[in-house]
Amino acid sequence: MMRGVIENISVIGTGYLGATHAACMAELGYNVLGVDIDPEKIDSLSRGELPFHEPGLPELIRKHVDSGRLRFTTDLEEVGAWGDVHFIAVGTPQQAGGTGADMTFVNAATRSLARAISKDALIVGKSTVPVGTARRLAALVEEESAEGVRVSLAWNPEFLREGFAVEDTLRPDRLVVGTADEADEAVLRDVYSEALGRDTPWIATDFETAELVKVAANAFLATKISFINAFSEVTEAVGGNITTLADAIGHDTRIGRKFLNAGVGFGGGCLPKDIRALQTRVGELGLDHTMRFLDEMDQINLRRRDRVVNLAEQILDSDLAGKRIAVLGVTFKPLSDDVRDSPGLDVAVRLFSSGADVAVYDPEGNRNAAKRFPRLGYVDSLTEAVTDADLVVLTTEWNEFKALTPADLEPLVAQKQFIDARNVLSASQWEGSGWRFAQLGRIFTDA
Ligand code: UGA
């Protein structure tokens, strides 16, 4: 592969990561083929329709489907004869019945791609993988690729956040590439020349470091959230204000204020499974104690959900049967329709299991939540959710919920009782209006 000749980029896997990467590569001027084994997904993407919610992405996909720069296919042979650089962006979910990463899709995609490639090319892994994967896959690629064709492998982890996927991909805060060969690094410098022109930090390293950077970043973020949530348990016991505490330590630039929002904790398709997979992988390496603290982070995180359920029981005098509870937000965070490992959905299900009449409203998440838990009561508006509610529980901080005032709800609810499980509303305002109002990290007494 020569520098300066990259025109055709393929992206294998068209989920959050792949669809975003494909559209953004087209935006940077490349011809892009998005590849997936799911023909339905390919059909809808080819029509410019996105099967999930991500701000700005449908527009970008439509723009480049229309311009002809972005196409989608299920045909790997076509891709193999066409692409200069192939990104692998398939999922690595948590193993069913285990805590490690399920590598089935990455392994299969890499093997089939290597077999299909019929011109010199670079395969670039973007999926989040256990350390050691890239080295193993590089050997696999060498074994499987056709004779006389030079195919090599690099690792280039992705740090995009759902809700900001396009922005994070087009304007990353750093680029990390693990390669075995300087020529491969040069190809990636070419691919990312636009970002490099803006002085985006470029970290060129070996396979293992590149893989570890990704899991270290997510483990650190999870730890930050659980750290503040552990202090929530303390302030719930002795008093104090968790938000003020976070603000105060956050002013120290060595600590920083971001990811110190105490609340019902982290969920989603990345942080929870990544900290579990990291512990599992490190255990396999014989380092049984090294990442054990992450287990504690996981436990702290899950205890926050218990705390919300306990508060609901306390407020409703331990009798949830038949009580109407509005659950506001079942996506794992705002600006997403993703309900994977969602704290809000978990809380809703547990309240429902205790006999409550749960009315769930999420601006984007109802459909996905209903697929997983069809028996919860889903409603189409905030007003419907809170009407006749004995308790309102805010579990995802959508703007629509952050803007709520007591006056909005008072004409609708049956009882003025609220749990703000994301600590985004003003306790004094709600308490001042006569509400029983609970937040995480605060003492809650039945005044
Ligand atoms: C996370 C990382 O932030 C991305 O950098 C990474 O690329 C991505 O995982 C991935 O591995 O693909 P994401 O899962 O989109 O991104 O969500 P985050 O914005 O990290 O939020 C994760 C969870 O933490 C959410 O449930 C959120 O509500 C919670 N959170 C976040 C808190 O409880 N408190 C905070 O202060 C911040």
Coordinates of C-alpha atoms and ligand atoms in Angstrom, one line a residue:
M1 CA 0.0 0.0 0.0
M2 CA 1.5 3.3 -1.0
R3 CA 0.9 6.6 0.7
G4 CA -1.4 9.1 -1.0
V5 CA -3.3 6.6 -3.0
I6 CA -6.0 5.7 -0.6
E7 CA -9.4 6.3 -2.2
N8 CA -11.5 3.3 -1.2
I9 CA -12.4 2.6 2.4
S10 CA -14.6 -0.2 3.6
V11 CA -16.1 -0.5 7.0
I12 CA -17.1 -4.0 8.2
G13 CA -20.0 -3.8 10.6
T14 CA -22.7 -1.1 10.4
G15 CA -23.8 -0.6 14.0
Y16 CA -23.1 2.6 16.0
L17 CA -19.4 2.5 15.4
G18 CA -19.4 1.3 11.8
A19 CA -22.2 3.4 10.4
T20 CA -20.7 6.5 12.0
H21 CA -17.2 5.7 10.8
A22 CA -18.5 5.0 7.3
A23 CA -20.4 8.2 7.0
C24 CA -17.5 10.3 8.5
M25 CA -15.0 8.7 6.1
A26 CA -17.3 9.7 3.2
E27 CA -17.5 13.2 4.7
L28 CA -13.7 13.3 4.6
G29 CA -13.8 12.6 0.8
Y30 CA -13.2 8.9 0.6
N31 CA -15.3 6.4 -1.4
V32 CA -16.8 4.2 1.3
L33 CA -18.5 0.8 1.3
G34 CA -20.2 -0.2 4.5
V35 CA -20.5 -3.9 4.9
D36 CA -22.8 -6.0 7.1
I37 CA -24.1 -9.6 7.1
D38 CA -27.6 -8.3 7.9
P39 CA -29.3 -7.6 4.5
E40 CA -32.2 -5.7 6.2
K41 CA -29.7 -3.3 7.8
I42 CA -27.9 -2.8 4.5
D43 CA -31.3 -2.1 2.7
S44 CA -32.3 0.5 5.2
L45 CA -28.9 2.2 5.3
S46 CA -28.9 2.2 1.5
R47 CA -32.1 4.2 1.6
G48 CA -30.5 6.6 4.1
E49 CA -32.4 5.2 7.1
L50 CA -30.7 4.6 10.3
P51 CA -31.9 1.7 12.6
F52 CA -30.9 3.6 15.8
H53 CA -31.0 7.2 17.1
E54 CA -27.8 9.3 16.7
P55 CA -28.1 13.0 16.3
G56 CA -26.7 14.3 12.9
L57 CA -25.9 10.8 11.6
P58 CA -29.0 10.1 9.4
E59 CA -28.4 13.5 7.6
L60 CA -24.7 12.6 7.0
I61 CA -25.6 9.2 5.7
R62 CA -28.2 10.5 3.3
K63 CA -25.9 13.2 2.1
H64 CA -23.3 10.7 1.1
V65 CA -25.6 8.0 -0.2
D66 CA -27.0 10.7 -2.4
S67 CA -23.6 12.0 -3.5
G68 CA -22.7 8.4 -4.4
R69 CA -19.7 8.4 -2.1
L70 CA -21.2 6.0 0.4
R71 CA -22.7 2.6 -0.5
F72 CA -23.6 -0.4 1.5
T73 CA -23.3 -4.0 0.7
T74 CA -23.4 -7.6 2.0
D75 CA -20.9 -8.7 -0.6
L76 CA -17.4 -9.2 1.0
E77 CA -15.9 -10.3 -2.3
E78 CA -16.7 -7.0 -3.9
V79 CA -15.2 -5.2 -0.9
G80 CA -12.0 -7.4 -1.1
A81 CA -11.4 -6.5 -4.7
W82 CA -12.1 -2.8 -4.1
G83 CA -10.9 -1.5 -0.8
D84 CA -7.5 0.0 0.1
V85 CA -8.2 0.2 3.8
H86 CA -10.8 -2.0 5.6
F87 CA -12.0 -1.0 9.1
I88 CA -13.4 -3.7 11.3
A89 CA -16.1 -2.2 13.5
V90 CA -18.2 -5.2 14.6
G91 CA -19.4 -5.6 18.1
T92 CA -17.7 -7.4 21.0
P93 CA -20.6 -7.9 23.4
Q94 CA -20.3 -9.5 26.8
Q95 CA -20.3 -13.3 26.5
A96 CA -23.6 -15.0 27.1
G97 CA -23.2 -16.6 30.5
G98 CA -19.7 -15.1 31.1
T99 CA -17.9 -11.9 31.8
G100 CA -15.3 -11.9 28.9
A101 CA -15.8 -10.4 25.5
D102 CA -17.5 -12.4 22.8
M103 CA -15.0 -12.4 20.0
T104 CA -17.1 -14.4 17.5
F105 CA -17.9 -11.4 15.3
V106 CA -14.4 -10.0 15.2
N107 CA -12.9 -13.3 14.5
A108 CA -15.3 -14.2 11.7
A109 CA -15.2 -10.8 10.1
T110 CA -11.4 -10.8 10.0
R111 CA -11.1 -14.3 8.7
S112 CA -13.7 -13.7 5.9
L113 CA -12.3 -10.4 5.0
A114 CA -8.7 -11.7 4.8
R115 CA -9.9 -14.5 2.5
A116 CA -11.8 -12.0 0.3
I117 CA -9.1 -9.5 -0.2
S118 CA -7.5 -9.6 -3.7
K119 CA -5.4 -6.5 -3.8
D120 CA -2.8 -5.0 -1.3
A121 CA -4.7 -3.6 1.6
L122 CA -4.6 -2.6 5.3
I123 CA -7.1 -4.1 7.8
V124 CA -7.7 -1.8 10.7
G125 CA -9.4 -3.1 13.8
K126 CA -11.6 -0.5 15.6
S127 CA -13.6 -2.8 17.9
T128 CA -12.9 -2.9 21.6
V129 CA -11.0 -6.1 22.2
P130 CA -9.1 -8.0 24.9
V131 CA -5.3 -7.3 24.8
G132 CA -3.5 -9.8 22.6
T133 CA -6.2 -9.9 19.9
A134 CA -4.5 -7.7 17.3
R135 CA -1.3 -9.9 17.4
R136 CA -3.4 -13.0 17.1
L137 CA -5.4 -11.6 14.2
A138 CA -2.3 -10.3 12.4
A139 CA -1.1 -13.9 12.3
L140 CA -4.6 -15.0 11.1
V141 CA -4.6 -12.5 8.3
E142 CA -1.2 -13.6 7.2
E143 CA -2.4 -17.2 7.1
E144 CA -5.7 -16.5 5.3
S145 CA -4.8 -13.9 2.8
A146 CA -4.1 -14.9 -0.8
E147 CA -0.5 -15.4 -2.0
G148 CA 1.1 -12.5 -3.7
V149 CA -1.2 -9.9 -2.0
R150 CA 0.2 -7.8 0.8
V151 CA -2.4 -7.6 3.6
S152 CA -1.4 -6.2 7.0
L153 CA -3.3 -5.4 10.2
A154 CA -3.3 -2.3 12.5
W155 CA -5.3 -1.4 15.6
N156 CA -7.0 1.9 15.9
P157 CA -9.4 2.1 18.9
E158 CA -12.4 4.4 18.8
F159 CA -13.4 6.7 21.6
L160 CA -16.7 8.1 20.3
R161 CA -19.6 8.7 22.7
E162 CA -23.1 7.8 21.7
G163 CA -25.1 11.1 21.2
F164 CA -21.9 12.8 19.9
A165 CA -20.7 10.1 17.6
V166 CA -20.3 12.2 14.4
E167 CA -18.6 15.1 16.2
D168 CA -16.2 12.7 18.1
T169 CA -15.3 10.9 14.8
L170 CA -14.8 14.0 12.7
R171 CA -13.0 15.9 15.5
P172 CA -11.4 13.3 17.8
D173 CA -9.4 14.5 20.8
R174 CA -6.7 12.0 19.9
L175 CA -5.9 9.3 17.4
V176 CA -4.3 6.1 18.6
V177 CA -2.8 3.5 16.2
G178 CA -1.1 0.3 16.9
T179 CA 0.9 -1.1 14.0
A180 CA 3.7 -3.7 13.5
D181 CA 5.2 -1.7 10.6
E182 CA 6.0 2.0 9.9
A183 CA 4.5 1.7 6.4
D184 CA 1.1 0.8 8.0
E185 CA 1.3 3.8 10.3
A186 CA 2.0 6.0 7.3
V187 CA -1.1 4.7 5.6
L188 CA -3.2 5.6 8.6
R189 CA -1.6 9.0 8.8
D190 CA -2.8 9.5 5.3
V191 CA -6.3 8.3 6.1
Y192 CA -6.5 10.8 9.0
S193 CA -4.6 13.6 7.3
E194 CA -7.5 16.0 7.8
A195 CA -7.5 15.6 11.6
L196 CA -3.7 15.6 11.7
G197 CA -3.8 19.0 9.8
R198 CA -5.6 20.3 12.9
D199 CA -2.8 19.1 15.2
T200 CA -4.9 16.3 16.7
P201 CA -2.6 14.3 19.0
W202 CA -1.3 11.2 17.1
I203 CA -0.2 8.3 19.3
A204 CA 1.6 5.7 17.2
T205 CA 2.4 2.6 19.2
D206 CA 2.4 -1.2 19.3
F207 CA -0.7 -3.4 19.2
E208 CA -0.9 -4.1 22.9
T209 CA -0.7 -0.5 24.0
A210 CA -3.3 0.5 21.4
E211 CA -5.7 -2.2 22.7
L212 CA -5.1 -1.3 26.3
V213 CA -5.5 2.5 25.8
K214 CA -9.1 1.9 24.9
V215 CA -10.0 -0.3 27.8
A216 CA -8.0 1.8 30.2
A217 CA -9.9 4.9 29.1
N218 CA -13.3 3.2 29.7
A219 CA -12.1 1.7 33.0
F220 CA -11.0 5.1 34.2
L221 CA -14.3 6.7 33.2
A222 CA -16.2 4.0 35.0
T223 CA -14.0 4.4 38.1
K224 CA -14.5 8.2 38.1
I225 CA -18.3 7.7 38.1
S226 CA -18.2 5.0 40.8
F227 CA -15.8 7.0 42.9
I228 CA -18.2 9.9 43.2
N229 CA -21.1 7.4 43.7
A230 CA -19.2 5.8 46.6
F231 CA -19.0 9.3 48.2
S232 CA -22.8 9.5 47.6
E233 CA -23.2 6.5 49.9
V234 CA -21.2 8.5 52.5
T235 CA -23.2 11.7 52.1
E236 CA -26.4 9.8 52.3
A237 CA -25.3 8.5 55.7
V238 CA -23.8 11.6 57.2
G239 CA -25.2 14.5 55.2
G240 CA -23.4 16.9 52.9
N241 CA -24.0 17.8 49.3
I242 CA -22.5 15.4 46.7
T243 CA -22.7 17.9 43.8
T244 CA -20.9 20.6 45.8
L245 CA -18.3 18.0 46.6
A246 CA -17.9 17.0 43.0
D247 CA -17.6 20.7 42.0
A248 CA -15.0 21.4 44.6
I249 CA -12.7 18.5 43.7
G250 CA -13.4 19.1 40.0
H251 CA -11.7 22.5 40.2
D252 CA -8.5 20.7 40.7
T253 CA -7.4 20.3 37.1
R254 CA -5.6 17.1 38.0
I255 CA -9.0 15.7 38.8
G256 CA -11.4 17.6 36.5
R257 CA -15.2 17.9 36.9
K258 CA -16.2 15.7 34.0
F259 CA -17.7 12.3 34.8
L260 CA -18.2 13.2 38.4
N261 CA -22.0 13.5 38.2
A262 CA -23.4 11.3 40.9
G263 CA -26.6 9.5 40.2
V264 CA -28.0 6.2 39.3
G265 CA -24.7 5.3 37.6
F266 CA -23.3 4.1 34.3
G267 CA -24.9 1.7 31.8
G268 CA -24.8 1.3 28.1
G269 CA -23.1 -1.1 25.7
C270 CA -19.5 -0.1 26.6
L271 CA -18.5 0.8 30.2
P272 CA -20.1 -2.1 32.0
K273 CA -19.0 -4.9 29.7
D274 CA -15.6 -3.3 29.1
I275 CA -14.7 -3.3 32.8
R276 CA -15.8 -6.9 33.1
A277 CA -14.0 -8.0 30.0
L278 CA -10.8 -6.3 31.2
Q279 CA -10.9 -8.0 34.5
T280 CA -11.5 -11.4 32.8
R281 CA -8.6 -10.8 30.4
V282 CA -6.2 -9.7 33.0
G283 CA -7.2 -12.8 35.1
E284 CA -6.4 -15.0 32.1
L285 CA -3.0 -13.5 32.1
G286 CA -2.5 -14.7 35.7
L287 CA -2.9 -11.2 37.2
D288 CA -5.8 -12.1 39.4
H289 CA -5.6 -9.1 41.7
T290 CA -4.6 -6.4 39.4
M291 CA -8.0 -5.2 38.2
R292 CA -10.0 -6.5 41.1
F293 CA -10.9 -2.9 42.1
L294 CA -13.0 -2.8 38.9
D295 CA -15.3 -5.4 40.4
E296 CA -15.8 -3.0 43.3
M297 CA -16.6 -0.2 40.8
D298 CA -19.2 -2.5 39.2
Q299 CA -20.7 -3.2 42.6
I300 CA -20.8 0.4 43.6
N301 CA -22.5 1.2 40.3
L302 CA -25.1 -1.5 40.7
R303 CA -25.9 -0.5 44.3
R304 CA -27.0 2.9 43.0
R305 CA -29.9 1.1 41.3
D306 CA -30.8 -0.6 44.6
R307 CA -30.7 2.8 46.3
V308 CA -33.3 4.2 43.9
V309 CA -35.6 1.2 44.4
N310 CA -35.1 1.5 48.2
L311 CA -36.0 5.2 48.1
A312 CA -39.2 4.3 46.2
E313 CA -40.1 1.8 48.8
Q314 CA -39.3 4.3 51.6
I315 CA -41.5 7.0 50.0
L316 CA -44.3 4.6 49.3
D317 CA -44.2 3.0 52.7
S318 CA -42.8 -0.3 51.5
D319 CA -46.0 -1.0 49.6
L320 CA -45.5 -0.7 45.9
A321 CA -48.5 -2.9 44.9
G322 CA -50.8 -0.9 42.7
K323 CA -48.9 2.3 43.2
R324 CA -48.5 4.4 40.0
I325 CA -44.9 5.2 39.4
A326 CA -43.8 7.4 36.4
V327 CA -40.3 6.4 35.3
L328 CA -38.8 9.2 33.2
G329 CA -36.0 7.9 31.0
V330 CA -35.0 4.3 30.1
T331 CA -32.1 5.0 27.8
F332 CA -28.7 4.6 29.4
K333 CA -28.1 8.3 28.7
P334 CA -29.8 11.2 26.9
L335 CA -29.5 11.7 23.1
S336 CA -29.6 8.0 22.5
D337 CA -32.2 5.3 22.1
D338 CA -29.9 2.7 23.5
V339 CA -31.3 0.7 26.5
R340 CA -28.5 -1.8 26.9
D341 CA -27.7 -2.2 30.5
S342 CA -29.7 0.9 31.2
P343 CA -30.0 1.9 34.9
G344 CA -33.4 3.5 34.3
L345 CA -34.8 0.5 32.6
D346 CA -33.4 -1.8 35.3
V347 CA -35.1 0.4 38.0
A348 CA -38.4 0.4 36.1
V349 CA -38.4 -3.4 35.8
R350 CA -37.7 -3.8 39.5
L351 CA -40.4 -1.5 40.5
F352 CA -42.8 -3.3 38.2
S353 CA -41.7 -6.7 39.6
S354 CA -42.6 -5.4 43.1
G355 CA -46.2 -4.8 41.9
A356 CA -46.1 -1.1 40.9
D357 CA -48.1 0.2 38.0
V358 CA -45.2 1.6 36.1
A359 CA -45.6 4.2 33.4
V360 CA -42.5 4.6 31.3
Y361 CA -41.7 7.5 29.2
D362 CA -38.5 8.1 27.2
P363 CA -38.3 10.6 24.3
E364 CA -36.4 8.0 22.2
G365 CA -36.1 4.8 24.2
N366 CA -39.6 3.3 24.5
R367 CA -39.4 1.2 21.4
N368 CA -36.2 -0.5 22.3
A369 CA -37.2 -0.9 26.0
A370 CA -40.5 -2.5 24.9
K371 CA -38.7 -5.0 22.8
R372 CA -36.8 -6.2 26.0
F373 CA -39.6 -5.8 28.5
P374 CA -42.9 -5.7 26.8
R375 CA -44.9 -5.9 30.0
L376 CA -44.0 -2.5 31.3
G377 CA -46.5 0.3 30.7
Y378 CA -45.1 2.6 28.0
V379 CA -46.7 6.0 27.3
D380 CA -46.1 8.6 24.6
S381 CA -45.7 11.7 26.6
L382 CA -44.3 13.1 29.9
T383 CA -47.9 14.3 30.7
E384 CA -49.3 10.8 30.3
A385 CA -46.6 9.3 32.4
V386 CA -47.0 11.6 35.4
T387 CA -50.8 11.8 35.4
D388 CA -52.1 10.3 38.6
A389 CA -48.6 9.2 39.7
D390 CA -47.9 8.5 43.3
L391 CA -44.2 8.9 42.6
V392 CA -42.2 10.3 39.7
V393 CA -38.7 8.9 39.2
L394 CA -36.3 10.7 36.9
T395 CA -33.7 8.2 35.7
T396 CA -32.2 9.8 32.5
E397 CA -31.4 13.4 32.2
W398 CA -33.1 14.4 29.0
N399 CA -33.5 18.2 28.6
E400 CA -37.3 17.8 28.7
F401 CA -37.0 16.4 32.3
K402 CA -34.3 18.8 33.4
A403 CA -36.6 21.7 32.6
L404 CA -39.4 20.3 34.8
T405 CA -40.8 22.6 37.6
P406 CA -43.1 21.7 40.4
A407 CA -45.8 23.8 38.8
D408 CA -45.7 21.6 35.7
L409 CA -46.5 18.5 37.6
E410 CA -48.7 19.6 40.4
P411 CA -51.9 19.7 38.4
L412 CA -51.3 16.1 37.2
V413 CA -49.8 13.9 39.9
A414 CA -51.7 12.1 42.6
Q415 CA -49.0 12.7 45.2
K416 CA -46.2 15.2 45.2
Q417 CA -43.3 12.7 45.5
F418 CA -40.2 12.7 43.3
I419 CA -36.9 10.9 43.1
D420 CA -34.3 12.7 41.0
A421 CA -31.9 9.8 40.3
R422 CA -29.6 12.0 38.2
N423 CA -29.3 15.0 40.6
V424 CA -30.3 17.5 37.9
L425 CA -33.2 19.4 39.6
S426 CA -33.1 21.9 42.4
A427 CA -34.0 20.2 45.7
S428 CA -34.8 23.5 47.4
Q429 CA -37.2 24.5 44.6
W430 CA -39.1 21.2 44.9
E431 CA -39.1 20.9 48.6
G432 CA -40.1 24.6 48.8
S433 CA -43.2 23.7 46.9
G434 CA -44.1 21.0 49.4
W435 CA -42.8 17.9 47.5
R436 CA -41.2 14.9 49.1
F437 CA -38.1 15.1 47.0
A438 CA -35.2 12.6 47.1
Q439 CA -31.9 12.7 45.3
L440 CA -28.8 10.4 45.4
G441 CA -26.1 11.4 47.7
R442 CA -28.4 13.2 50.1
I443 CA -30.0 12.2 53.3
F444 CA -33.6 11.5 52.7
T445 CA -35.8 11.8 55.7
D446 CA -39.6 11.5 55.8
A447 CA -40.3 15.0 56.8
Ligands
UGA1 C1 -18.3 5.4 26.5 C2 -17.0 6.3 26.5 O1 -17.3 7.6 27.1 C3 -16.5 6.6 25.0 O2 -15.3 7.4 25.1 C4 -16.3 5.2 24.4 O3 -15.8 5.4 23.1 C5 -17.5 4.4 24.4 O4 -18.0 4.2 25.8 C6 -17.2 3.1 23.8 O5 -16.5 2.3 24.4 O6 -17.7 2.8 22.7 P1 -20.9 5.9 25.9 O7 -21.1 4.5 26.3 O8 -21.5 6.5 24.7 O9 -19.3 6.2 25.8 O10 -21.4 6.7 27.2 P2 -20.8 7.8 28.2 O11 -21.0 9.1 27.8 O12 -19.4 7.4 28.6 O13 -21.8 7.4 29.5 C7 -21.7 6.1 30.1 C8 -22.7 6.1 31.3 O14 -22.1 6.8 32.4 C9 -24.1 6.7 31.0 O15 -25.0 5.8 31.6 C10 -24.1 8.0 31.8 O16 -25.3 8.3 32.3 C11 -23.1 7.6 32.9 N1 -22.5 8.8 33.6 C12 -21.6 9.6 32.8 C13 -22.7 9.1 34.9 O17 -23.4 8.4 35.6 N2 -22.1 10.1 35.5 C14 -21.2 10.9 34.8 O18 -20.7 11.9 35.3 C15 -21.0 10.6 33.4

